Tab-separated table of N, CA and C in Angstrom:
chain	number	residue	atom	x	y	z
A	16	MET	N	0.823	-1.186	0.000
A	16	MET	CA	0.000	0.000	0.000
A	16	MET	C	0.871	1.254	0.000
A	17	ARG	N	1.950	1.263	0.816
A	17	ARG	CA	2.814	2.434	0.895
A	17	ARG	C	3.490	2.707	-0.441
A	18	GLY	N	3.919	1.637	-1.166
A	18	GLY	CA	4.543	1.816	-2.477
A	18	GLY	C	3.583	2.444	-3.469
A	19	LEU	N	2.311	2.048	-3.391
A	19	LEU	CA	1.298	2.617	-4.277
A	19	LEU	C	1.093	4.094	-3.978
A	20	ALA	N	1.076	4.440	-2.690
A	20	ALA	CA	0.905	5.848	-2.312
A	20	ALA	C	2.094	6.671	-2.784
A	21	THR	N	3.301	6.149	-2.609
A	21	THR	CA	4.497	6.865	-3.058
A	21	THR	C	4.481	7.016	-4.568
A	22	SER	N	4.107	5.966	-5.288
A	22	SER	CA	4.028	6.041	-6.742
A	22	SER	C	3.011	7.085	-7.177
A	23	SER	N	1.892	7.142	-6.476
A	23	SER	CA	0.865	8.127	-6.802
A	23	SER	C	1.375	9.542	-6.600
A	24	ILE	N	2.129	9.750	-5.523
A	24	ILE	CA	2.658	11.081	-5.241
A	24	ILE	C	3.697	11.465	-6.281
A	25	VAL	N	4.579	10.536	-6.632
A	25	VAL	CA	5.584	10.827	-7.657
A	25	VAL	C	4.889	11.139	-8.984
A	26	ALA	N	3.850	10.379	-9.308
A	26	ALA	CA	3.106	10.651	-10.549
A	26	ALA	C	2.473	12.036	-10.497
A	27	ALA	N	1.936	12.409	-9.353
A	27	ALA	CA	1.344	13.750	-9.218
A	27	ALA	C	2.407	14.824	-9.384
A	28	LEU	N	3.593	14.588	-8.823
A	28	LEU	CA	4.686	15.548	-8.981
A	28	LEU	C	5.082	15.676	-10.447
A	29	VAL	N	5.170	14.548	-11.119
A	29	VAL	CA	5.549	14.566	-12.535
A	29	VAL	C	4.520	15.360	-13.330
A	30	LEU	N	3.242	15.126	-13.064
A	30	LEU	CA	2.199	15.842	-13.794
A	30	LEU	C	2.228	17.330	-13.475
A	31	SER	N	2.536	17.674	-12.221
A	31	SER	CA	2.566	19.092	-11.871
A	31	SER	C	3.782	19.783	-12.465
A	32	MET	N	4.812	19.025	-12.844
A	32	MET	CA	6.030	19.612	-13.390
A	32	MET	C	6.022	19.634	-14.915
A	33	THR	N	5.050	19.048	-15.534
A	33	THR	CA	5.016	18.980	-16.985
A	33	THR	C	5.174	20.335	-17.655
A	34	PRO	N	4.554	21.410	-17.148
A	34	PRO	CA	4.760	22.695	-17.804
A	34	PRO	C	6.238	23.112	-17.877
A	35	ALA	N	7.057	22.732	-16.910
A	35	ALA	CA	8.479	23.068	-16.962
A	35	ALA	C	9.134	22.366	-18.161
A	36	TRP	N	8.700	21.148	-18.469
A	36	TRP	CA	9.262	20.444	-19.621
A	36	TRP	C	8.791	21.090	-20.918
A	37	ALA	N	7.565	21.606	-20.907
A	37	ALA	CA	7.012	22.187	-22.120
A	37	ALA	C	7.676	23.518	-22.462
A	38	ASP	N	8.402	24.101	-21.517
A	38	ASP	CA	9.097	25.373	-21.734
A	38	ASP	C	10.417	25.150	-22.457
A	39	ASP	N	10.399	24.425	-23.562
A	39	ASP	CA	11.627	24.190	-24.309
A	39	ASP	C	12.202	25.511	-24.796
A	40	LEU	N	13.506	25.567	-24.803
A	40	LEU	CA	14.192	26.768	-25.269
A	40	LEU	C	14.211	26.796	-26.791
A	41	PHE	N	14.145	27.981	-27.331
A	41	PHE	CA	14.285	28.160	-28.769
A	41	PHE	C	15.738	28.519	-29.047
A	42	VAL	N	16.349	27.792	-29.967
A	42	VAL	CA	17.752	27.996	-30.306
A	42	VAL	C	17.820	28.436	-31.767
A	43	TYR	N	18.414	29.612	-31.979
A	43	TYR	CA	18.541	30.143	-33.325
A	43	TYR	C	20.020	30.242	-33.698
A	44	PRO	N	20.410	29.661	-34.837
A	44	PRO	CA	21.815	29.721	-35.268
A	44	PRO	C	22.165	31.123	-35.799
A	45	ALA	N	22.555	32.026	-34.911
A	45	ALA	CA	22.773	33.436	-35.247
A	45	ALA	C	23.965	33.664	-36.169
A	46	LYS	N	24.875	32.683	-36.262
A	46	LYS	CA	26.052	32.841	-37.123
A	46	LYS	C	25.989	31.912	-38.336
A	47	GLY	N	24.760	31.525	-38.696
A	47	GLY	CA	24.582	30.708	-39.888
A	47	GLY	C	25.034	29.260	-39.746
A	48	GLN	N	25.067	28.724	-38.551
A	48	GLN	CA	25.474	27.330	-38.363
A	48	GLN	C	24.499	26.401	-39.095
A	49	SER	N	25.055	25.305	-39.622
A	49	SER	CA	24.230	24.329	-40.333
A	49	SER	C	23.349	23.565	-39.349
A	50	LYS	N	22.365	22.851	-39.909
A	50	LYS	CA	21.480	22.048	-39.067
A	50	LYS	C	22.279	20.967	-38.330
A	51	ASP	N	23.218	20.318	-39.028
A	51	ASP	CA	24.050	19.295	-38.397
A	51	ASP	C	24.919	19.899	-37.293
A	52	GLN	N	25.516	21.055	-37.562
A	52	GLN	CA	26.354	21.710	-36.559
A	52	GLN	C	25.510	22.115	-35.344
A	53	THR	N	24.305	22.610	-35.616
A	53	THR	CA	23.411	23.011	-34.524
A	53	THR	C	23.074	21.812	-33.642
A	54	GLU	N	22.739	20.697	-34.244
A	54	GLU	CA	22.414	19.492	-33.467
A	54	GLU	C	23.617	19.014	-32.665
A	55	GLN	N	24.787	19.056	-33.259
A	55	GLN	CA	26.012	18.646	-32.561
A	55	GLN	C	26.274	19.588	-31.372
A	56	ASP	N	26.137	20.888	-31.592
A	56	ASP	CA	26.348	21.846	-30.508
A	56	ASP	C	25.306	21.679	-29.402
A	57	LYS	N	24.065	21.439	-29.787
A	57	LYS	CA	23.019	21.236	-28.784
A	57	LYS	C	23.324	20.016	-27.915
A	58	PHE	N	23.796	18.944	-28.546
A	58	PHE	CA	24.123	17.743	-27.776
A	58	PHE	C	25.308	18.000	-26.851
A	59	GLN	N	26.339	18.676	-27.356
A	59	GLN	CA	27.499	18.969	-26.522
A	59	GLN	C	27.131	19.908	-25.362
A	60	CYS	N	26.242	20.852	-25.622
A	60	CYS	CA	25.801	21.752	-24.550
A	60	CYS	C	24.903	21.024	-23.552
A	61	TYR	N	24.123	20.057	-24.021
A	61	TYR	CA	23.345	19.209	-23.119
A	61	TYR	C	24.290	18.480	-22.162
A	62	GLN	N	25.353	17.898	-22.709
A	62	GLN	CA	26.334	17.190	-21.877
A	62	GLN	C	26.988	18.143	-20.881
A	63	PHE	N	27.369	19.325	-21.369
A	63	PHE	CA	28.008	20.317	-20.509
A	63	PHE	C	27.082	20.714	-19.358
A	64	ALA	N	25.838	21.069	-19.675
A	64	ALA	CA	24.893	21.520	-18.650
A	64	ALA	C	24.592	20.407	-17.654
A	65	LYS	N	24.466	19.191	-18.151
A	65	LYS	CA	24.209	18.042	-17.276
A	65	LYS	C	25.382	17.834	-16.321
A	66	ASP	N	26.610	17.900	-16.850
A	66	ASP	CA	27.801	17.709	-16.012
A	66	ASP	C	27.959	18.843	-14.997
A	67	GLU	N	27.648	20.074	-15.404
A	67	GLU	CA	27.803	21.236	-14.525
A	67	GLU	C	26.787	21.246	-13.386
A	68	THR	N	25.566	20.835	-13.679
A	68	THR	CA	24.490	20.978	-12.691
A	68	THR	C	24.087	19.671	-12.014
A	69	GLY	N	24.449	18.543	-12.605
A	69	GLY	CA	24.012	17.261	-12.057
A	69	GLY	C	22.556	16.953	-12.376
A	70	PHE	N	21.939	17.755	-13.211
A	70	PHE	CA	20.536	17.566	-13.576
A	70	PHE	C	20.455	17.089	-15.010
A	71	ASP	N	19.672	16.070	-15.253
A	71	ASP	CA	19.494	15.553	-16.606
A	71	ASP	C	18.012	15.603	-16.964
A	72	PRO	N	17.623	16.517	-17.847
A	72	PRO	CA	16.207	16.633	-18.190
A	72	PRO	C	15.661	15.413	-18.918
A	73	MET	N	16.551	14.545	-19.387
A	73	MET	CA	16.101	13.336	-20.073
A	73	MET	C	15.699	12.241	-19.087
A	74	ASN	N	16.134	12.367	-17.836
A	74	ASN	CA	15.762	11.390	-16.822
A	74	ASN	C	14.390	11.712	-16.251
A	75	ARG	N	13.735	10.673	-15.844
A	75	ARG	CA	12.433	10.801	-15.208
A	75	ARG	C	12.613	11.488	-13.850
A	76	PRO	N	11.773	12.455	-13.501
A	76	PRO	CA	11.906	13.118	-12.202
A	76	PRO	C	11.723	12.137	-11.052
A	77	THR	N	12.520	12.318	-10.031
A	77	THR	CA	12.393	11.513	-8.819
A	77	THR	C	12.359	12.457	-7.626
A	78	THR	N	11.922	11.940	-6.508
A	78	THR	CA	11.909	12.750	-5.301
A	78	THR	C	13.267	12.655	-4.629
A	79	SER	N	13.634	13.718	-3.916
A	79	SER	CA	14.925	13.726	-3.235
A	79	SER	C	14.803	13.224	-1.809
A	80	SER	N	13.591	13.067	-1.323
A	80	SER	CA	13.366	12.545	0.024
A	80	SER	C	12.070	11.737	0.011
A	81	PRO	N	11.954	10.810	0.943
A	81	PRO	CA	10.716	10.025	0.988
A	81	PRO	C	9.549	10.891	1.461
A	82	PRO	N	8.333	10.504	1.109
A	82	PRO	CA	7.178	11.259	1.600
A	82	PRO	C	7.101	11.159	3.126
A	83	PRO	N	6.436	12.101	3.755
A	83	PRO	CA	6.352	12.053	5.220
A	83	PRO	C	5.625	10.803	5.691
A	84	ALA	N	6.089	10.273	6.812
A	84	ALA	CA	5.478	9.069	7.383
A	84	ALA	C	4.107	9.426	7.964
A	85	ARG	N	3.238	8.466	7.913
A	85	ARG	CA	1.914	8.661	8.510
A	85	ARG	C	2.020	8.449	10.008
A	86	GLU	N	1.196	9.147	10.741
A	86	GLU	CA	1.144	8.977	12.185
A	86	GLU	C	0.413	7.681	12.519
A	87	LYS	N	0.691	7.165	13.711
A	87	LYS	CA	-0.064	6.011	14.179
A	87	LYS	C	-1.516	6.464	14.332
A	88	LYS	N	-2.422	5.702	13.760
A	88	LYS	CA	-3.831	6.099	13.720
A	88	LYS	C	-4.386	6.256	15.138
A	89	THR	N	-5.007	7.424	15.381
A	89	THR	CA	-5.651	7.662	16.671
A	89	THR	C	-7.074	7.135	16.628
A	90	TRP	N	-7.669	7.078	17.777
A	90	TRP	CA	-9.056	6.637	17.843
A	90	TRP	C	-9.928	7.618	17.093
A	91	GLY	N	-10.858	7.089	16.341
A	91	GLY	CA	-11.829	7.923	15.630
A	91	GLY	C	-13.112	8.029	16.424
A	92	ALA	N	-14.183	8.442	15.758
A	92	ALA	CA	-15.470	8.654	16.423
A	92	ALA	C	-16.014	7.361	17.021
A	93	GLY	N	-15.928	6.260	16.273
A	93	GLY	CA	-16.479	4.989	16.754
A	93	GLY	C	-15.767	4.489	17.996
A	94	GLU	N	-14.440	4.472	17.933
A	94	GLU	CA	-13.676	4.010	19.086
A	94	GLU	C	-13.876	4.938	20.277
A	95	GLY	N	-13.930	6.251	20.001
A	95	GLY	CA	-14.141	7.224	21.068
A	95	GLY	C	-15.505	7.062	21.719
A	96	ALA	N	-16.522	6.777	20.898
A	96	ALA	CA	-17.875	6.591	21.437
A	96	ALA	C	-17.925	5.373	22.342
A	97	VAL	N	-17.315	4.284	21.906
A	97	VAL	CA	-17.314	3.069	22.728
A	97	VAL	C	-16.565	3.313	24.038
A	98	GLY	N	-15.377	3.909	23.935
A	98	GLY	CA	-14.600	4.187	25.143
A	98	GLY	C	-15.331	5.147	26.066
A	99	GLY	N	-15.926	6.191	25.483
A	99	GLY	CA	-16.670	7.161	26.299
A	99	GLY	C	-17.877	6.530	26.959
A	100	ALA	N	-18.569	5.667	26.218
A	100	ALA	CA	-19.746	5.002	26.782
A	100	ALA	C	-19.353	4.109	27.950
A	101	LEU	N	-18.272	3.375	27.802
A	101	LEU	CA	-17.820	2.511	28.902
A	101	LEU	C	-17.419	3.321	30.121
A	102	LEU	N	-16.659	4.379	29.882
A	102	LEU	CA	-16.235	5.231	30.987
A	102	LEU	C	-17.445	5.907	31.624
A	103	GLY	N	-18.357	6.427	30.786
A	103	GLY	CA	-19.561	7.090	31.305
A	103	GLY	C	-20.436	6.137	32.093
A	104	ALA	N	-20.561	4.905	31.627
A	104	ALA	CA	-21.374	3.918	32.348
A	104	ALA	C	-20.762	3.625	33.703
A	105	GLY	N	-19.443	3.504	33.732
A	105	GLY	CA	-18.774	3.234	35.010
A	105	GLY	C	-18.934	4.379	35.989
A	106	VAL	N	-18.715	5.597	35.529
A	106	VAL	CA	-18.847	6.763	36.404
A	106	VAL	C	-20.305	6.936	36.817
A	107	GLY	N	-21.218	6.758	35.847
A	107	GLY	CA	-22.651	6.892	36.153
A	107	GLY	C	-23.115	5.854	37.150
A	108	ALA	N	-22.604	4.641	37.058
A	108	ALA	CA	-22.988	3.582	37.995
A	108	ALA	C	-22.506	3.920	39.396
A	109	LEU	N	-21.310	4.464	39.487
A	109	LEU	CA	-20.787	4.837	40.798
A	109	LEU	C	-21.586	5.998	41.394
A	110	ALA	N	-21.965	6.945	40.552
A	110	ALA	CA	-22.644	8.134	41.042
A	110	ALA	C	-24.134	7.924	41.251
A	111	GLY	N	-24.786	7.167	40.368
A	111	GLY	CA	-26.248	7.104	40.458
A	111	GLY	C	-26.836	5.726	40.352
A	112	GLY	N	-26.057	4.691	40.474
A	112	GLY	CA	-26.600	3.349	40.409
A	112	GLY	C	-26.935	2.931	38.994
A	113	GLY	N	-27.943	2.063	38.837
A	113	GLY	CA	-28.303	1.495	37.538
A	113	GLY	C	-28.770	2.521	36.532
A	114	SER	N	-29.625	3.437	36.953
A	114	SER	CA	-30.104	4.443	36.001
A	114	SER	C	-28.984	5.412	35.643
A	115	GLY	N	-28.109	5.656	36.580
A	115	GLY	CA	-26.971	6.545	36.312
A	115	GLY	C	-26.022	5.940	35.295
A	116	ALA	N	-25.911	4.600	35.292
A	116	ALA	CA	-25.010	3.938	34.343
A	116	ALA	C	-25.496	4.142	32.920
A	117	GLY	N	-26.805	4.063	32.694
A	117	GLY	CA	-27.354	4.251	31.351
A	117	GLY	C	-27.172	5.667	30.863
A	118	LYS	N	-27.488	6.625	31.744
A	118	LYS	CA	-27.319	8.029	31.372
A	118	LYS	C	-25.837	8.340	31.130
A	119	GLY	N	-25.009	7.828	32.000
A	119	GLY	CA	-23.558	8.065	31.862
A	119	GLY	C	-23.023	7.473	30.569
A	120	ALA	N	-23.546	6.292	30.194
A	120	ALA	CA	-23.093	5.650	28.951
A	120	ALA	C	-23.485	6.499	27.740
A	121	ILE	N	-24.696	7.051	27.773
A	121	ILE	CA	-25.146	7.887	26.652
A	121	ILE	C	-24.294	9.151	26.568
A	122	ILE	N	-24.161	9.831	27.691
A	122	ILE	CA	-23.378	11.074	27.712
A	122	ILE	C	-21.921	10.780	27.336
A	123	GLY	N	-21.351	9.735	27.919
A	123	GLY	CA	-19.959	9.371	27.611
A	123	GLY	C	-19.778	8.970	26.161
A	124	GLY	N	-20.766	8.251	25.625
A	124	GLY	CA	-20.678	7.828	24.221
A	124	GLY	C	-20.688	9.001	23.262
A	125	VAL	N	-21.584	9.954	23.522
A	125	VAL	CA	-21.662	11.137	22.664
A	125	VAL	C	-20.379	11.958	22.782
A	126	GLY	N	-19.967	12.199	24.019
A	126	GLY	CA	-18.741	12.989	24.234
A	126	GLY	C	-17.510	12.295	23.680
A	127	GLY	N	-17.400	11.000	23.921
A	127	GLY	CA	-16.243	10.248	23.415
A	127	GLY	C	-16.224	10.202	21.896
A	128	GLY	N	-17.396	10.063	21.291
A	128	GLY	CA	-17.473	10.058	19.828
A	128	GLY	C	-17.034	11.385	19.242
A	129	ALA	N	-17.498	12.469	19.872
A	129	ALA	CA	-17.114	13.799	19.385
A	129	ALA	C	-15.605	14.022	19.545
A	130	MET	N	-15.083	13.638	20.690
A	130	MET	CA	-13.643	13.816	20.923
A	130	MET	C	-12.818	12.943	19.961
A	131	GLY	N	-13.248	11.708	19.764
A	131	GLY	CA	-12.534	10.822	18.835
A	131	GLY	C	-12.563	11.353	17.415
A	132	HIS	N	-13.706	11.883	17.013
A	132	HIS	CA	-13.818	12.463	15.671
A	132	HIS	C	-12.869	13.651	15.525
A	133	MET	N	-12.849	14.511	16.527
A	133	MET	CA	-11.958	15.682	16.475
A	133	MET	C	-10.485	15.263	16.408
A	134	ARG	N	-10.099	14.298	17.238
A	134	ARG	CA	-8.705	13.853	17.253
A	134	ARG	C	-8.300	13.280	15.900
A	135	ARG	N	-9.135	12.432	15.326
A	135	ARG	CA	-8.814	11.815	14.037
A	135	ARG	C	-8.806	12.862	12.923
A	136	SER	N	-9.745	13.793	12.971
A	136	SER	CA	-9.793	14.853	11.969
A	136	SER	C	-8.536	15.729	12.042
A	137	ASN	N	-8.128	16.082	13.245
A	137	ASN	CA	-6.898	16.876	13.418
A	137	ASN	C	-5.679	16.114	12.909
A	138	GLN	N	-5.640	14.817	13.172
A	138	GLN	CA	-4.520	14.004	12.699
A	138	GLN	C	-4.480	13.992	11.176
A	139	LYS	N	-5.616	13.827	10.536
A	139	LYS	CA	-5.665	13.822	9.063
A	139	LYS	C	-5.216	15.179	8.515
A	140	ASP	N	-5.630	16.258	9.164
A	140	ASP	CA	-5.209	17.598	8.728
A	140	ASP	C	-3.695	17.760	8.823
A	141	ARG	N	-3.100	17.304	9.921
A	141	ARG	CA	-1.636	17.396	10.086
A	141	ARG	C	-0.921	16.585	9.007
A	142	GLU	N	-1.410	15.378	8.754
A	142	GLU	CA	-0.790	14.532	7.735
A	142	GLU	C	-0.898	15.175	6.354
A	143	GLU	N	-2.049	15.742	6.037
A	143	GLU	CA	-2.252	16.384	4.746
A	143	GLU	C	-1.342	17.606	4.594
A	144	THR	N	-1.196	18.371	5.649
A	144	THR	CA	-0.308	19.549	5.619
A	144	THR	C	1.130	19.120	5.387
A	145	ARG	N	1.584	18.082	6.092
A	145	ARG	CA	2.962	17.591	5.895
A	145	ARG	C	3.158	17.070	4.477
A	146	ARG	N	2.169	16.374	3.925
A	146	ARG	CA	2.282	15.857	2.558
A	146	ARG	C	2.347	17.011	1.555
A	147	ARG	N	1.485	18.000	1.732
A	147	ARG	CA	1.476	19.160	0.831
A	147	ARG	C	2.798	19.924	0.893
A	148	ASP	N	3.316	20.123	2.112
A	148	ASP	CA	4.606	20.810	2.281
A	148	ASP	C	5.719	20.032	1.596
A	149	TRP	N	5.705	18.708	1.732
A	149	TRP	CA	6.730	17.864	1.094
A	149	TRP	C	6.639	17.988	-0.425
A	150	GLU	N	5.416	17.936	-0.962
A	150	GLU	CA	5.248	18.061	-2.415
A	150	GLU	C	5.763	19.414	-2.914
A	151	GLN	N	5.481	20.469	-2.162
A	151	GLN	CA	5.960	21.796	-2.563
A	151	GLN	C	7.490	21.861	-2.533
A	152	ARG	N	8.110	21.279	-1.510
A	152	ARG	CA	9.581	21.258	-1.445
A	152	ARG	C	10.164	20.478	-2.612
A	153	GLU	N	9.575	19.334	-2.921
A	153	GLU	CA	10.078	18.509	-4.025
A	153	GLU	C	9.920	19.225	-5.365
A	154	THR	N	8.777	19.850	-5.573
A	154	THR	CA	8.537	20.582	-6.817
A	154	THR	C	9.503	21.760	-6.942
A	155	SER	N	9.698	22.472	-5.846
A	155	SER	CA	10.626	23.604	-5.850
A	155	SER	C	12.052	23.131	-6.128
A	156	SER	N	12.446	22.031	-5.520
A	156	SER	CA	13.782	21.481	-5.735
A	156	SER	C	13.983	21.108	-7.203
A	157	TYR	N	12.972	20.460	-7.788
A	157	TYR	CA	13.057	20.087	-9.203
A	157	TYR	C	13.167	21.335	-10.076
A	158	ASN	N	12.298	22.304	-9.826
A	158	ASN	CA	12.289	23.516	-10.641
A	158	ASN	C	13.609	24.280	-10.535
A	159	ASN	N	14.185	24.335	-9.337
A	159	ASN	CA	15.481	25.004	-9.169
A	159	ASN	C	16.567	24.295	-9.968
A	160	ALA	N	16.580	22.968	-9.897
A	160	ALA	CA	17.587	22.197	-10.638
A	160	ALA	C	17.387	22.380	-12.145
A	161	ARG	N	16.145	22.380	-12.585
A	161	ARG	CA	15.854	22.559	-14.013
A	161	ARG	C	16.288	23.948	-14.484
A	162	ASN	N	16.032	24.960	-13.675
A	162	ASN	CA	16.421	26.322	-14.040
A	162	ASN	C	17.947	26.452	-14.146
A	163	LYS	N	18.682	25.836	-13.220
A	163	LYS	CA	20.147	25.870	-13.301
A	163	LYS	C	20.629	25.186	-14.575
A	164	TYR	N	20.028	24.041	-14.881
A	164	TYR	CA	20.386	23.330	-16.104
A	164	TYR	C	20.123	24.219	-17.322
A	165	ASP	N	18.931	24.817	-17.388
A	165	ASP	CA	18.570	25.655	-18.536
A	165	ASP	C	19.547	26.820	-18.696
A	166	ARG	N	19.942	27.423	-17.567
A	166	ARG	CA	20.899	28.540	-17.654
A	166	ARG	C	22.250	28.066	-18.187
A	167	ALA	N	22.724	26.915	-17.709
A	167	ALA	CA	24.011	26.380	-18.180
A	167	ALA	C	23.929	26.007	-19.662
A	168	TYR	N	22.831	25.405	-20.067
A	168	TYR	CA	22.628	25.007	-21.458
A	168	TYR	C	22.621	26.238	-22.364
A	169	ALA	N	21.868	27.269	-21.946
A	169	ALA	CA	21.783	28.500	-22.736
A	169	ALA	C	23.141	29.195	-22.808
A	170	ALA	N	23.866	29.232	-21.705
A	170	ALA	CA	25.183	29.886	-21.692
A	170	ALA	C	26.133	29.183	-22.659
A	171	CYS	N	26.090	27.879	-22.684
A	171	CYS	CA	26.945	27.110	-23.586
A	171	CYS	C	26.608	27.432	-25.046
A	172	LEU	N	25.322	27.405	-25.357
A	172	LEU	CA	24.911	27.682	-26.743
A	172	LEU	C	25.207	29.125	-27.143
A	173	GLU	N	24.972	30.056	-26.245
A	173	GLU	CA	25.272	31.454	-26.557
A	173	GLU	C	26.768	31.640	-26.780
A	174	GLY	N	27.579	30.912	-26.034
A	174	GLY	CA	29.032	30.962	-26.220
A	174	GLY	C	29.465	30.419	-27.574
A	175	ARG	N	28.615	29.621	-28.189
A	175	ARG	CA	28.914	29.048	-29.503
A	175	ARG	C	28.240	29.829	-30.639
A	176	GLY	N	27.662	30.971	-30.301
A	176	GLY	CA	27.115	31.833	-31.340
A	176	GLY	C	25.647	31.630	-31.661
A	177	TYR	N	24.874	31.122	-30.720
A	177	TYR	CA	23.428	30.929	-30.925
A	177	TYR	C	22.661	31.943	-30.100
A	178	THR	N	21.479	32.279	-30.569
A	178	THR	CA	20.558	33.074	-29.778
A	178	THR	C	19.605	32.090	-29.113
A	179	VAL	N	19.455	32.203	-27.797
A	179	VAL	CA	18.635	31.256	-27.057
A	179	VAL	C	17.566	32.036	-26.268
A	180	ARG	N	16.322	31.619	-26.437
A	180	ARG	CA	15.199	32.238	-25.712
A	180	ARG	C	14.317	31.164	-25.129
């Protein structure tokens, strides 16, 4: 299950980064270079930029860190209601006998269910926030690496007499 979740997140990252891939640079042979020379220079500049930055746009994007771990699941509404009902019945029995146990179980069940729901909801919110923050860091890291690569690639081509936009 965890591998599927990680794969889903990586796929989401890849899809969110697609516009960066679509931003291909336009290379114009400003000094009349031939098509063959242009292709050769582009390949050599690809190698140069890859070696300089450690980023290879031809490789599939990967994450630089694992996704955040999930917290141990807390009691939800159902578990909280059962626990609250048991506790309420016990306290009610001590305070008011048999009828007190029933009332205490109802009050405890409602209160425990509400508390369990709140705890589980808060836990899900924390997990979602950590996942979103991780995705943003990974996307930012990818975009920074891609931008460095693009700058190195453009600098190489411009040094060889091309106009790059």
